Amino acid sequence: MSKLKLKSQSLIEEFLPYLSLPLLIFLPFTISFAILFFFALLNLKSKKSLKGQTQLITSLLFIALASAILLATNWSKITGRFIGVSNVVEESIKVEVFANTSMDLKVENSLIVAKLLLDNGSFVPNQEIEFYVDGNFVGSNFTDDFGVSTFSFNLTNASKLKAIFKGSEKEYLNPSEAEITIERKEEITTTTSVTTTTI
């Protein structure tokens, strides 16, 4: 039993450096070398024959090889070039984008009709349109769901009509206006007089 125990101890002493190599790679070089040297001394102490000296030389060669590997893995030089980063300041800027509007203006049966549209042709509801006749403000009205605003006014002597939308900051709408001139056709009346004379 004691021979078996001695043999197993000598096997452990002989092969422990080989088995511990993966663990030694993660340790600093000086600590790894000290551990391997300790195992070599254990082998030297327990082996007194020629076989023991051969194993000692093998262990020392292993230490040299392991030291070279450990040196290569643990002592590496990393060179980096860092470019200085200028001060970066993050700012948020609020950009308000206003939609352009256009207006169609016409007269239908003594009604001034203004239609307010966006650039893409969609209707602009609930916006106030001001109406002017011959440069004088005559009233205002709001557009309906179809962007139409109407105003009733006696246009008998009127020559110019104007509708103005002043824009809306709340809904980001640009102002627009339209103006038309009323052309009047003069009525030509022909009077025919018939005179009859009796002789």
XYZ file of N, CA and C in Angstrom:
597
model
N 0.807 -1.191 0.000
C 0.000 0.000 0.000
C 0.846 1.249 0.000
N 1.955 1.221 0.726
C 2.813 2.384 0.781
C 3.543 2.599 -0.541
N 3.864 1.478 -1.281
C 4.506 1.631 -2.587
C 3.555 2.305 -3.565
N 2.283 1.883 -3.494
C 1.280 2.471 -4.377
C 1.096 3.950 -4.065
N 1.114 4.261 -2.802
C 0.970 5.648 -2.383
C 2.164 6.467 -2.841
N 3.385 5.924 -2.699
C 4.582 6.633 -3.136
C 4.587 6.825 -4.646
N 4.137 5.804 -5.372
C 4.113 5.900 -6.832
C 3.121 6.975 -7.269
N 1.939 6.982 -6.637
C 0.949 7.995 -7.006
C 1.440 9.394 -6.643
N 2.140 9.533 -5.529
C 2.692 10.837 -5.161
C 3.738 11.280 -6.168
N 4.586 10.340 -6.586
C 5.621 10.725 -7.543
C 5.006 11.079 -8.893
N 3.938 10.388 -9.280
C 3.253 10.740 -10.531
C 2.641 12.141 -10.433
N 2.047 12.415 -9.303
C 1.464 13.753 -9.104
C 2.561 14.806 -9.141
N 3.674 14.532 -8.452
C 4.769 15.498 -8.435
C 5.351 15.693 -9.828
N 5.394 14.604 -10.613
C 6.002 14.694 -11.940
C 5.087 15.394 -12.943
N 3.800 15.085 -12.893
C 2.893 15.602 -13.927
C 2.072 16.813 -13.496
N 2.149 17.193 -12.245
C 1.401 18.371 -11.803
C 1.798 19.633 -12.566
N 3.074 19.860 -12.880
C 3.395 21.050 -13.681
C 2.732 21.023 -15.053
N 2.646 19.818 -15.643
C 2.007 19.720 -16.958
C 0.510 20.003 -16.858
N -0.097 19.498 -15.795
C -1.537 19.675 -15.617
C -1.903 21.103 -15.212
N -1.002 21.765 -14.531
C -1.315 23.119 -14.049
C -0.953 24.211 -15.051
N -0.377 23.832 -16.192
C 0.042 24.843 -17.181
C -1.102 25.753 -17.633
N -2.297 25.223 -17.963
C -3.373 26.146 -18.367
C -3.725 27.166 -17.288
N -3.622 26.775 -16.029
C -3.915 27.717 -14.947
C -2.793 28.725 -14.761
N -1.571 28.290 -15.003
C -0.426 29.176 -14.799
C -0.360 30.294 -15.832
N -0.963 30.080 -16.975
C -0.923 31.101 -18.030
C -1.616 32.379 -17.567
N -2.634 32.233 -16.724
C -3.391 33.400 -16.284
C -2.739 34.143 -15.120
N -1.708 33.571 -14.538
C -1.009 34.228 -13.428
C 0.122 35.098 -13.969
N 0.584 36.067 -13.197
C 1.753 36.840 -13.622
C 2.972 35.922 -13.788
N 3.885 36.339 -14.631
C 5.033 35.505 -15.015
C 5.855 35.060 -13.811
N 6.171 35.953 -12.922
C 7.047 35.612 -11.782
C 6.403 34.570 -10.877
N 5.107 34.670 -10.664
C 4.414 33.692 -9.823
C 4.379 32.335 -10.521
N 4.097 32.324 -11.814
C 4.062 31.066 -12.569
C 5.424 30.388 -12.557
N 6.476 31.169 -12.769
C 7.829 30.602 -12.777
C 8.181 30.020 -11.405
N 7.797 30.708 -10.351
C 8.086 30.228 -8.990
C 7.373 28.909 -8.717
N 6.140 28.779 -9.159
C 5.400 27.525 -8.953
C 6.058 26.382 -9.716
N 6.426 26.612 -10.981
C 7.090 25.569 -11.775
C 8.447 25.186 -11.174
N 9.187 26.157 -10.676
C 10.486 25.878 -10.058
C 10.305 25.040 -8.789
N 9.245 25.315 -8.050
C 8.948 24.541 -6.849
C 8.701 23.073 -7.200
N 7.939 22.824 -8.282
C 7.692 21.444 -8.700
C 8.982 20.765 -9.155
N 9.862 21.498 -9.789
C 11.147 20.924 -10.212
C 11.979 20.521 -8.996
N 11.972 21.337 -7.967
C 12.705 20.999 -6.739
C 12.112 19.766 -6.062
N 10.807 19.641 -6.107
C 10.180 18.445 -5.546
C 10.639 17.194 -6.293
N 10.714 17.288 -7.616
C 11.188 16.153 -8.416
C 12.646 15.833 -8.087
N 13.457 16.837 -7.913
C 14.876 16.639 -7.605
C 15.036 15.939 -6.263
N 14.214 16.315 -5.312
C 14.297 15.762 -3.974
C 13.872 14.296 -3.964
N 12.843 13.963 -4.732
C 12.309 12.607 -4.684
C 13.030 11.650 -5.622
N 13.705 12.092 -6.632
C 14.370 11.232 -7.603
C 15.876 11.285 -7.383
N 16.469 10.136 -7.054
C 17.907 10.130 -6.813
C 18.633 9.263 -7.825
N 17.901 8.595 -8.661
C 18.540 7.715 -9.645
C 18.733 8.443 -10.955
N 19.265 7.703 -11.937
C 19.457 8.265 -13.276
C 18.116 8.633 -13.882
N 17.137 7.782 -13.616
C 15.792 8.062 -14.123
C 15.276 9.369 -13.527
N 15.548 9.577 -12.289
C 15.125 10.807 -11.641
C 15.820 12.020 -12.222
N 17.110 11.878 -12.568
C 17.830 13.005 -13.169
C 17.292 13.312 -14.561
N 16.921 12.263 -15.298
C 16.328 12.476 -16.623
C 15.001 13.210 -16.480
N 14.245 12.792 -15.514
C 12.969 13.466 -15.290
C 13.189 14.903 -14.826
N 14.256 15.128 -14.095
C 14.570 16.485 -13.669
C 14.908 17.352 -14.869
N 15.711 16.815 -15.787
C 16.053 17.576 -17.001
C 14.794 17.845 -17.814
N 13.921 16.822 -17.896
C 12.654 17.011 -18.620
C 11.826 18.108 -17.953
N 11.793 18.081 -16.642
C 11.031 19.113 -15.925
C 11.622 20.494 -16.148
N 12.963 20.590 -16.136
C 13.598 21.899 -16.368
C 13.356 22.386 -17.797
N 13.392 21.464 -18.761
C 13.062 21.851 -20.144
C 11.604 22.318 -20.234
N 10.758 21.595 -19.515
C 9.355 21.999 -19.499
C 9.194 23.387 -18.886
N 9.949 23.641 -17.805
C 9.904 24.962 -17.174
C 10.358 26.028 -18.160
N 11.410 25.754 -18.902
C 11.908 26.733 -19.873
C 10.869 26.987 -20.958
N 10.266 25.898 -21.477
C 9.240 26.040 -22.513
C 8.015 26.768 -21.957
N 7.577 26.358 -20.787
C 6.419 27.001 -20.172
C 6.710 28.464 -19.864
N 7.946 28.752 -19.453
C 8.312 30.145 -19.173
C 8.245 30.984 -20.433
N 8.720 30.417 -21.538
C 8.661 31.157 -22.807
C 7.212 31.419 -23.207
N 6.373 30.385 -23.030
C 4.950 30.565 -23.359
C 4.314 31.587 -22.433
N 4.601 31.473 -21.152
C 4.042 32.425 -20.196
C 4.521 33.838 -20.466
N 5.779 33.947 -20.824
C 6.324 35.267 -21.129
C 5.625 35.864 -22.339
N 5.393 35.027 -23.339
C 4.734 35.523 -24.552
C 3.280 35.897 -24.291
N 2.612 35.149 -23.426
C 1.195 35.435 -23.195
C 0.960 36.525 -22.169
N 1.831 36.647 -21.190
C 1.599 37.618 -20.126
C 2.309 38.948 -20.341
N 3.354 38.971 -21.099
C 4.101 40.204 -21.302
C 3.882 40.666 -22.728
N 2.841 41.359 -22.926
C 2.583 41.878 -24.267
C 2.511 43.393 -24.190
N 2.868 43.993 -25.279
C 2.897 45.446 -25.330
C 1.811 45.897 -26.302
N 0.973 46.769 -25.854
C -0.088 47.297 -26.705
C 0.212 48.765 -26.947
N 0.294 49.095 -28.201
C 0.555 50.479 -28.565
C -0.715 51.042 -29.181
N -1.138 52.152 -28.694
C -2.333 52.783 -29.253
C -2.081 54.248 -29.512
N -2.713 54.725 -30.529
C -2.618 56.146 -30.844
C -4.018 56.727 -30.674
N -4.116 57.674 -29.803
C -5.413 58.258 -29.523
C -5.482 59.657 -30.115
N -6.545 59.890 -30.792
C -6.759 61.204 -31.389
C -7.581 62.014 -30.398
N -7.132 63.187 -30.139
C -7.851 64.044 -29.202
C -9.225 64.402 -29.749
N -10.220 64.294 -28.907
C -11.577 64.616 -29.310
C -11.877 66.029 -28.841
N -12.294 66.842 -29.782
C -12.636 68.209 -29.398
C -13.895 68.177 -28.542
N -14.123 69.252 -27.858
C -15.309 69.316 -27.006
C -16.555 69.188 -27.866
N -17.337 68.187 -27.573
C -18.568 67.966 -28.310
C -19.714 68.421 -27.426
N -20.505 69.301 -27.961
C -21.639 69.817 -27.211
C -22.898 69.434 -27.963
N -23.794 68.798 -27.269
C -25.046 68.406 -27.903
C -26.098 69.440 -27.556
N -26.708 69.963 -28.577
C -27.759 70.945 -28.371
C -28.966 70.536 -29.186
N -30.108 70.886 -28.695
C -31.310 70.647 -29.486
C -31.856 72.001 -29.917
N -32.221 72.050 -31.161
C -32.743 73.289 -31.725
C -34.164 73.017 -32.189
N -35.058 73.875 -31.795
C -36.443 73.734 -32.211
C -36.603 74.428 -33.559
N -36.996 73.649 -34.542
C -37.205 74.191 -35.882
C -38.696 74.138 -36.173
N -39.259 75.294 -36.415
C -40.682 75.356 -36.738
C -40.828 75.416 -38.250
N -41.592 74.504 -38.778
C -41.823 74.454 -40.219
C -43.273 74.831 -40.468
N -43.457 75.883 -41.246
C -44.800 76.353 -41.548
C -45.229 75.837 -42.916
N -46.500 75.456 -43.012
C -47.058 74.976 -44.280
C -47.555 76.172 -45.083
N -47.309 76.130 -46.383
C -47.797 77.189 -47.265
C -49.271 76.965 -47.575
N -49.991 78.074 -47.694
C -51.418 78.006 -48.022
C -51.673 78.800 -49.292
N -52.788 78.497 -49.928
C -53.218 79.279 -51.095
C -54.725 79.488 -50.985
N -55.222 80.469 -51.726
C -56.635 80.798 -51.618
C -57.226 81.012 -53.002
N -58.427 80.468 -53.190
C -59.219 80.735 -54.399
C -60.337 81.688 -53.997
N -60.582 82.672 -54.837
C -61.610 83.674 -54.526
C -62.510 83.838 -55.737
N -63.820 83.855 -55.497
C -64.780 84.068 -56.588
C -66.067 84.649 -56.016
N -66.944 85.058 -56.916
C -68.241 85.611 -56.527
C -69.314 84.689 -57.088
N -70.256 84.310 -56.245
C -71.383 83.474 -56.664
C -72.665 84.071 -56.094
N -73.510 84.589 -56.947
C -74.820 85.128 -56.538
C -74.723 86.088 -55.352
N -73.963 87.120 -55.491
C -73.757 88.152 -54.463
C -73.069 87.623 -53.213
N -72.461 86.463 -53.283
C -71.682 85.911 -52.171
C -70.212 85.917 -52.562
N -69.397 86.404 -51.637
C -67.946 86.306 -51.841
C -67.544 84.942 -51.274
N -66.888 84.109 -52.094
C -66.528 82.749 -51.682
C -65.008 82.607 -51.735
N -64.411 82.309 -50.580
C -62.959 82.091 -50.500
C -62.721 80.647 -50.052
N -61.791 79.986 -50.730
C -61.455 78.596 -50.379
C -59.978 78.538 -50.021
N -59.688 78.100 -48.780
C -58.322 78.048 -48.261
C -57.790 76.618 -48.355
N -56.623 76.464 -49.012
C -56.032 75.139 -49.244
C -54.562 75.119 -48.845
N -54.085 73.935 -48.505
C -52.646 73.731 -48.318
C -52.003 73.490 -49.679
N -50.678 73.484 -49.714
C -49.955 73.241 -50.967
C -50.328 71.920 -51.619
N -50.625 70.912 -50.807
C -50.948 69.601 -51.366
C -52.413 69.481 -51.767
N -53.169 70.573 -51.640
C -54.564 70.580 -52.070
C -55.561 70.222 -50.981
N -55.105 69.928 -49.759
C -56.058 69.598 -48.696
C -56.674 70.861 -48.114
N -57.884 70.680 -47.605
C -58.652 71.805 -47.059
C -58.086 72.249 -45.716
N -58.274 73.549 -45.425
C -57.836 74.104 -44.141
C -59.078 74.609 -43.408
N -59.600 73.832 -42.457
C -60.813 74.247 -41.745
C -60.507 75.160 -40.556
N -61.551 75.830 -40.083
C -61.540 76.637 -38.844
C -60.493 77.747 -38.829
N -60.330 78.423 -39.948
C -59.404 79.557 -40.009
C -60.179 80.806 -40.440
N -59.793 81.942 -39.868
C -60.511 83.189 -40.153
C -60.015 83.819 -41.453
N -60.966 84.185 -42.296
C -60.682 84.883 -43.555
C -61.303 86.275 -43.454
N -60.501 87.299 -43.774
C -61.004 88.684 -43.770
C -61.327 89.083 -45.204
N -62.452 89.806 -45.363
C -62.902 90.215 -46.695
C -62.828 91.735 -46.830
N -62.339 92.179 -47.988
C -62.202 93.604 -48.296
C -62.874 93.867 -49.639
N -63.619 94.980 -49.681
C -64.247 95.415 -50.932
C -63.720 96.805 -51.225
N -63.082 96.947 -52.371
C -62.467 98.216 -52.793
C -61.537 98.775 -51.714
N -60.781 97.898 -51.074
C -59.787 98.300 -50.081
C -60.330 98.502 -48.686
N -61.630 98.387 -48.488
C -62.241 98.589 -47.172
C -62.633 97.244 -46.558
N -62.306 97.095 -45.259
C -62.672 95.870 -44.555
C -64.185 95.828 -44.389
N -64.797 94.717 -44.822
C -66.257 94.608 -44.719
C -66.699 93.502 -43.760
N -65.785 92.603 -43.362
C -66.163 91.552 -42.418
C -65.261 90.332 -42.549
N -65.532 89.348 -41.711
C -64.733 88.120 -41.744
C -65.622 86.924 -41.436
N -65.105 85.752 -41.753
C -65.822 84.515 -41.477
C -64.800 83.376 -41.391
N -65.185 82.276 -40.745
C -64.285 81.129 -40.603
C -64.548 80.102 -41.692
N -63.509 79.375 -42.051
C -63.654 78.330 -43.071
C -64.360 77.117 -42.468
N -65.120 76.417 -43.318
C -65.797 75.197 -42.877
C -64.860 73.994 -43.053
N -65.415 72.790 -42.944
C -64.596 71.578 -43.050
C -63.946 71.419 -44.420
N -64.496 72.101 -45.426
C -63.944 72.019 -46.782
C -63.074 73.229 -47.121
N -62.740 74.018 -46.104
C -61.878 75.178 -46.299
C -62.573 76.364 -46.948
N -63.903 76.356 -46.985
C -64.674 77.406 -47.669
C -65.219 78.401 -46.646
N -65.029 79.683 -46.970
C -65.576 80.767 -46.157
C -66.377 81.678 -47.082
N -67.595 82.004 -46.680
C -68.440 82.863 -47.524
C -68.803 84.133 -46.759
N -69.068 85.177 -47.546
C -69.478 86.442 -46.950
C -70.451 87.106 -47.916
N -71.588 87.528 -47.365
C -72.623 88.156 -48.190
C -72.440 89.672 -48.151
N -72.443 90.268 -49.351
C -72.247 91.717 -49.430
C -72.848 92.207 -50.743
N -73.405 93.403 -50.697
C -73.971 93.997 -51.905
C -72.828 94.499 -52.779
N -72.634 93.858 -53.894
C -71.493 94.162 -54.760
C -71.882 95.011 -55.966
N -72.963 95.753 -55.860
C -73.454 96.506 -57.004
C -72.423 97.474 -57.552
N -71.786 98.241 -56.707
C -70.818 99.234 -57.179
C -69.371 98.824 -56.912
N -69.146 97.580 -56.517
C -67.788 97.139 -56.155
C -66.978 96.832 -57.403
N -65.669 97.109 -57.317
C -64.799 96.793 -58.454
C -63.677 95.813 -58.076
N -63.233 95.834 -56.795
C -62.162 94.916 -56.366
C -62.559 94.204 -55.083
N -62.291 92.889 -55.063
C -62.528 92.079 -53.867
C -61.210 91.464 -53.434
N -61.052 91.394 -52.124
C -59.815 90.811 -51.595
C -60.162 89.964 -50.370
N -59.531 88.780 -50.277
C -59.681 87.916 -49.099
C -58.286 87.665 -48.547
N -58.146 87.801 -47.228
C -56.827 87.660 -46.595
C -56.908 86.627 -45.469
N -55.954 85.681 -45.497
C -55.748 84.757 -44.382
C -54.426 85.166 -43.746
N -54.458 85.553 -42.466
C -53.271 86.100 -41.804
C -52.302 85.033 -41.299
N -52.630 83.757 -41.498
C -51.754 82.679 -41.036
C -52.090 82.269 -39.616
N -51.466 81.182 -39.169
C -51.709 80.679 -37.817
C -50.414 80.118 -37.250
N -49.893 80.789 -36.218
C -48.684 80.279 -35.557
C -48.990 79.006 -34.784
N -50.201 78.909 -34.269
C -50.603 77.739 -33.496
C -50.607 76.481 -34.369
N -51.072 76.624 -35.604
C -51.160 75.466 -36.503
C -50.081 75.495 -37.584
N -49.116 76.393 -37.445
C -47.963 76.493 -38.355
C -48.395 76.660 -39.818
N -49.240 77.663 -40.047
C -49.728 77.944 -41.398
C -49.270 79.329 -41.827
N -48.712 79.417 -43.021
C -48.296 80.704 -43.578
C -49.513 81.473 -44.085
N -49.432 82.812 -44.103
C -50.555 83.609 -44.611
C -50.675 83.513 -46.137
N -51.860 83.863 -46.624
C -52.086 83.944 -48.074
C -53.245 84.904 -48.326
N -53.349 85.329 -49.554
C -54.439 86.227 -49.928
C -54.758 86.052 -51.404
N -55.936 86.527 -51.768
C -56.362 86.484 -53.174
C -57.163 87.748 -53.461
N -57.061 88.205 -54.687
C -57.762 89.433 -55.083
C -58.328 89.236 -56.484
N -59.539 89.722 -56.679
C -60.135 89.670 -58.024
C -60.744 91.030 -58.353
N -60.850 91.283 -59.625
C -61.485 92.509 -60.108
C -62.815 92.117 -60.736
N -63.836 92.852 -60.377
C -65.165 92.562 -60.926
C -65.305 93.341 -62.219
N -65.567 92.598 -63.273
C -65.790 93.257 -64.564
C -67.290 93.391 -64.771
N -67.663 94.573 -65.105
C -69.089 94.821 -65.314
C -69.359 94.973 -66.797
N -70.398 94.330 -67.200
C -70.827 94.473 -68.591
C -71.901 95.552 -68.607
N -71.670 96.511 -69.455
C -72.672 97.574 -69.548
C -73.859 97.053 -70.349
N -74.970 97.355 -69.811
C -76.169 96.935 -70.525
C -76.468 97.946 -71.618
N -76.637 97.416 -72.790
C -76.983 98.289 -73.924
C -78.502 98.232 -74.079
N -79.065 99.387 -73.953
C -80.523 99.444 -74.126
C -80.828 100.136 -75.441
N -81.599 99.496 -76.163
C -81.994 100.074 -77.450
C -83.438 100.547 -77.326
N -83.585 101.777 -77.641
C -84.939 102.326 -77.596
C -85.388 102.574 -79.030
N -86.450 102.015 -79.304
C -87.005 102.225 -80.644
C -88.266 103.072 -80.489
N -88.232 104.132 -81.182
C -89.443 104.959 -81.120
C -90.154 104.895 -82.478
N -91.323 104.672 -82.343
C -92.139 104.601 -83.565
C -93.087 105.812 -83.545
N -92.968 106.553 -84.563
C -93.874 107.702 -84.700
C -94.809 107.451 -85.891
N -95.915 107.690 -85.594
C -96.894 107.561 -86.679
C -97.535 108.917 -86.952
N -97.549 109.209 -88.141
C -98.191 110.463 -88.546
C -99.388 110.141 -89.446
N -100.345 110.813 -89.196
C -101.560 110.644 -89.982
C -101.716 111.807 -90.940
N -101.964 111.419 -92.118
C -102.159 112.473 -93.101
C -103.591 112.567 -93.466
